[in-house]
Short mmCIF file of C-alpha atoms in Angstrom, two decimals:
data_model
loop_
_atom_site.label_atom_id
_atom_site.label_comp_id
_atom_site.label_asym_id
_atom_site.label_seq_id
_atom_site.Cartn_x
_atom_site.Cartn_y
_atom_site.Cartn_z
CA ALA A 1 19.57 2.71 11.41
CA GLN A 2 18.03 0.70 8.36
CA THR A 3 15.97 2.42 5.55
CA VAL A 4 13.97 1.11 2.78
CA THR A 5 13.26 3.37 -0.25
CA GLN A 6 10.70 2.66 -3.00
CA SER A 7 11.22 4.98 -5.65
CA GLN A 8 8.07 4.46 -7.71
CA PRO A 9 5.08 5.91 -6.11
CA GLU A 10 2.78 4.46 -8.87
CA MET A 11 3.13 1.65 -11.39
CA SER A 12 0.65 0.53 -14.05
CA VAL A 13 0.46 -2.61 -15.86
CA GLN A 14 -1.82 -4.21 -18.55
CA GLU A 15 -3.66 -7.45 -17.52
CA ALA A 16 -1.51 -10.49 -18.22
CA GLU A 17 1.66 -8.55 -18.72
CA THR A 18 4.85 -8.36 -16.31
CA VAL A 19 5.71 -5.53 -14.01
CA THR A 20 8.57 -5.07 -11.70
CA LEU A 21 8.53 -3.09 -8.55
CA SER A 22 11.83 -1.64 -7.44
CA CYS A 23 13.13 -1.36 -3.68
CA THR A 24 16.53 -0.53 -2.35
CA TYR A 25 17.71 -0.61 1.35
CA ASP A 26 20.63 0.50 3.33
CA THR A 27 21.99 -1.66 6.29
CA SER A 28 25.32 -2.63 7.94
CA GLU A 29 24.10 -6.01 8.90
CA SER A 30 24.92 -9.25 7.26
CA ASP A 31 21.97 -11.38 8.25
CA TYR A 32 18.58 -10.01 7.63
CA TYR A 33 15.28 -10.82 5.69
CA LEU A 34 13.54 -8.63 3.03
CA PHE A 35 9.86 -8.99 2.43
CA TRP A 36 7.09 -7.83 -0.14
CA TYR A 37 3.58 -6.88 1.36
CA LYS A 38 0.50 -6.44 -0.44
CA GLN A 39 -2.20 -4.13 0.94
CA PRO A 40 -5.56 -4.13 -1.10
CA PRO A 41 -8.17 -1.51 -0.74
CA SER A 42 -9.45 -3.55 2.52
CA ARG A 43 -6.25 -2.50 4.07
CA GLN A 44 -5.18 -5.88 5.21
CA MET A 45 -1.56 -6.49 5.01
CA ILE A 46 -0.85 -9.79 3.16
CA LEU A 47 2.72 -11.09 3.01
CA VAL A 48 3.64 -11.94 -0.69
CA ILE A 49 7.22 -13.09 -0.61
CA ARG A 50 10.38 -13.43 1.72
CA GLN A 51 13.98 -13.49 0.92
CA GLU A 52 16.74 -14.61 3.32
CA ALA A 53 19.83 -12.67 2.83
CA TYR A 54 22.09 -15.55 3.34
CA LYS A 55 20.34 -17.36 0.43
CA GLN A 56 21.74 -16.63 -3.16
CA GLN A 57 18.84 -18.21 -4.74
CA ASN A 58 15.87 -15.64 -5.55
CA ALA A 59 12.60 -16.50 -3.82
CA THR A 60 9.66 -17.63 -5.88
CA GLU A 61 5.94 -17.74 -5.11
CA ASN A 62 3.89 -18.70 -8.02
CA ARG A 63 3.52 -15.68 -10.26
CA PHE A 64 5.76 -13.46 -7.77
CA SER A 65 9.51 -13.64 -7.75
CA VAL A 66 12.24 -11.42 -6.50
CA ASN A 67 15.68 -10.09 -7.95
CA PHE A 68 17.73 -10.02 -4.87
CA GLN A 69 21.11 -8.14 -5.44
CA LYS A 70 22.92 -8.25 -1.96
CA ALA A 71 25.96 -6.21 -2.97
CA ALA A 72 23.86 -3.57 -4.50
CA LYS A 73 21.37 -3.63 -1.72
CA SER A 74 18.44 -3.93 -4.38
CA PHE A 75 15.28 -6.24 -3.86
CA SER A 76 12.90 -6.07 -6.59
CA LEU A 77 9.46 -7.89 -7.13
CA LYS A 78 8.36 -9.14 -10.41
CA ILE A 79 4.83 -9.95 -11.06
CA SER A 80 4.22 -11.90 -14.10
CA ASP A 81 0.78 -12.54 -15.89
CA SER A 82 -0.72 -9.63 -14.01
CA GLN A 83 -4.31 -10.02 -12.81
CA LEU A 84 -6.96 -7.63 -11.88
CA GLY A 85 -6.76 -8.86 -8.35
CA ASP A 86 -2.97 -7.73 -8.09
CA ALA A 87 -4.13 -4.09 -7.96
CA ALA A 88 -2.96 -2.84 -4.63
CA MET A 89 -0.33 -1.02 -2.71
CA TYR A 90 2.94 -3.05 -2.34
CA PHE A 91 5.41 -2.50 0.54
CA CYS A 92 9.13 -3.57 0.69
CA ALA A 93 10.23 -4.35 4.33
CA TYR A 94 13.33 -5.06 6.15
CA GLY A 95 13.95 -7.30 9.13
CA GLY A 96 16.97 -7.52 10.76
CA ALA A 97 18.70 -8.13 14.22
CA GLY A 98 16.09 -5.74 16.11
CA ASN A 99 12.54 -6.69 16.90
CA MET A 100 11.08 -4.73 14.09
CA LEU A 101 10.33 -4.41 10.50
CA THR A 102 11.19 -1.35 8.47
CA PHE A 103 8.88 -0.59 5.76
CA GLY A 104 9.49 1.50 2.46
CA GLY A 105 6.88 4.12 1.61
CA GLY A 106 4.91 2.04 -0.89
CA THR A 107 4.00 1.66 -4.65
CA ARG A 108 0.66 1.71 -5.87
CA LEU A 109 0.19 -0.72 -8.61
CA MET A 110 -2.72 -0.34 -11.01
CA VAL A 111 -3.80 -2.92 -13.55
CA LYS A 112 -5.62 -2.18 -16.83
CA PRO A 113 -8.11 -4.65 -18.15
CA ASN B 1 -8.78 -19.01 15.00
CA ALA B 2 -9.85 -15.35 14.76
CA GLY B 3 -6.24 -14.46 14.10
CA VAL B 4 -5.53 -10.86 15.08
CA THR B 5 -8.49 -8.70 15.92
CA GLN B 6 -8.72 -4.75 16.37
CA THR B 7 -11.46 -2.64 17.80
CA PRO B 8 -12.94 -0.22 16.65
CA LYS B 9 -12.50 -0.18 13.08
CA PHE B 10 -13.10 3.43 12.85
CA GLN B 11 -12.84 6.40 15.57
CA VAL B 12 -13.14 10.06 15.53
CA LEU B 13 -11.77 11.86 18.55
CA LYS B 14 -11.47 15.43 19.69
CA THR B 15 -8.26 17.04 20.46
CA GLY B 16 -7.01 16.16 24.10
CA GLN B 17 -9.48 13.27 24.33
CA SER B 18 -7.94 9.80 25.39
CA MET B 19 -8.96 6.36 24.12
CA THR B 20 -7.59 2.82 23.88
CA LEU B 21 -7.07 0.88 20.71
CA GLN B 22 -7.89 -2.69 21.44
CA CYS B 23 -5.66 -5.68 19.94
CA ALA B 24 -5.97 -9.23 20.64
CA GLN B 25 -4.85 -12.57 19.22
CA ASP B 26 -5.66 -16.14 19.67
CA MET B 27 -2.52 -17.98 18.38
CA ASN B 28 -0.61 -17.79 21.55
CA HIS B 29 1.97 -15.65 19.90
CA GLU B 30 4.69 -14.02 22.07
CA TYR B 31 5.47 -11.05 20.08
CA MET B 32 3.04 -8.33 19.46
CA SER B 33 3.46 -4.86 17.82
CA TRP B 34 1.58 -1.73 16.84
CA TYR B 35 2.25 0.23 13.64
CA ARG B 36 0.92 3.52 12.43
CA GLN B 37 0.31 4.04 8.55
CA ASP B 38 0.38 7.56 7.27
CA PRO B 39 -0.44 8.53 3.63
CA GLY B 40 2.53 8.14 1.25
CA MET B 41 4.34 6.34 4.02
CA GLY B 42 4.85 2.75 4.99
CA LEU B 43 4.07 1.21 8.32
CA ARG B 44 6.23 2.81 11.39
CA LEU B 45 6.65 0.60 14.46
CA ILE B 46 5.10 2.56 17.62
CA HIS B 47 5.74 -0.09 20.35
CA TYR B 48 6.36 -3.78 20.80
CA SER B 49 6.33 -6.45 23.15
CA VAL B 50 8.23 -9.77 23.15
CA GLY B 51 6.00 -11.35 26.11
CA ALA B 52 3.62 -10.58 28.85
CA GLY B 53 4.99 -7.93 31.08
CA ILE B 54 7.70 -6.98 28.60
CA THR B 55 7.43 -3.81 26.25
CA ASP B 56 9.63 -1.63 24.24
CA GLN B 57 9.53 1.45 22.09
CA GLY B 58 9.95 1.42 18.35
CA GLU B 59 10.37 4.26 15.96
CA VAL B 60 7.49 6.71 16.79
CA PRO B 61 6.51 5.99 20.46
CA ASN B 62 5.81 9.53 21.66
CA GLY B 63 2.16 10.07 22.64
CA TYR B 64 1.31 6.46 23.06
CA ASN B 65 1.67 3.97 25.96
CA VAL B 66 1.26 0.34 25.88
CA SER B 67 1.13 -2.65 28.60
CA ARG B 68 0.83 -6.50 28.08
CA SER B 69 -0.59 -8.04 31.08
CA THR B 70 -1.81 -11.14 28.99
CA THR B 71 -0.24 -13.05 26.08
CA GLU B 72 -3.54 -12.46 24.19
CA ASP B 73 -4.01 -8.61 24.56
CA PHE B 74 -1.74 -5.72 23.67
CA PRO B 75 -3.94 -2.33 23.94
CA LEU B 76 -2.48 0.99 22.65
CA ARG B 77 -3.47 3.96 24.70
CA LEU B 78 -3.60 7.76 23.60
CA LEU B 79 -3.58 9.81 26.44
CA SER B 80 -4.23 13.19 25.05
CA ALA B 81 -4.92 12.95 21.38
CA ALA B 82 -3.65 15.36 18.99
CA PRO B 83 -4.26 15.78 15.09
CA SER B 84 -0.77 14.55 14.24
CA GLN B 85 -2.06 11.04 15.51
CA THR B 86 -4.57 10.89 12.76
CA SER B 87 -3.52 7.74 11.05
CA VAL B 88 -4.42 4.09 10.36
CA TYR B 89 -3.22 1.82 13.18
CA PHE B 90 -2.14 -1.77 12.66
CA CYS B 91 -1.65 -4.36 15.37
CA ALA B 92 0.36 -7.39 14.42
CA SER B 93 1.73 -10.60 16.25
CA SER B 94 4.36 -13.15 15.72
CA TYR B 95 4.81 -16.53 17.25
CA ASP B 96 8.27 -16.11 18.02
CA PRO B 97 10.22 -12.84 18.84
CA SER B 98 13.40 -13.93 16.86
CA ARG B 99 10.85 -14.54 13.98
CA VAL B 100 9.48 -11.26 13.95
CA TYR B 101 9.23 -11.08 10.03
CA GLU B 102 6.23 -13.61 10.16
CA GLN B 103 3.84 -11.27 11.44
CA TYR B 104 0.22 -11.56 11.11
CA PHE B 105 -1.71 -8.31 10.85
CA GLY B 106 -5.08 -7.15 12.16
CA PRO B 107 -7.48 -5.40 9.82
CA GLY B 108 -6.43 -1.92 11.08
CA THR B 109 -8.43 1.07 12.84
CA ARG B 110 -8.87 4.35 11.13
CA LEU B 111 -8.38 7.17 13.72
CA THR B 112 -9.23 10.74 13.06
CA VAL B 113 -8.49 13.36 15.58
CA THR B 114 -10.28 16.95 14.90
#
């Protein structure tokens, strides 16, 4: 079974600065996807960014980028120019051959004005 | 499109009561799923369906039943609620079962069992 671990329960960042959220996973599969979801206080789950394991190039979406290290099974999220609206819970998730996503425990990000 | 809708938004049950959480989507998605979210934990899959008439268990299925009689609806039934089922429940859907990662989530139902 796959596992996803987020070792940082809470992180804080100053507005306009950069923060990196960590995620590690364990799998024996070679073909899979990794995701970061954002959950603001509204509880809505919002897909932030997606990475296909077969792609070497790290995914980027505007201010959000990932550092995907396949051999190390590491998948970190970098948020540049942090904004107050980035404050939320962030979940790392794994999607493999089975019909399910496996989520990490989440990291609460606080943004200080 | 309304996307994925869930009712109710909040519910309080007494131990032993039964209820059904409703989930509907209007995107003609084949894949639908139910997750629960507990404090300090990520979402855990309860049950999922890859099409009408087909359901399967996820990671934490005990205490829950599902059925999928139509493409649009995927209700989750609690037959005899227990305090351990206090959680936030999310329904999600995806167009293609092989592309389960592109899931659209509903707004969630907060359930408290006393």
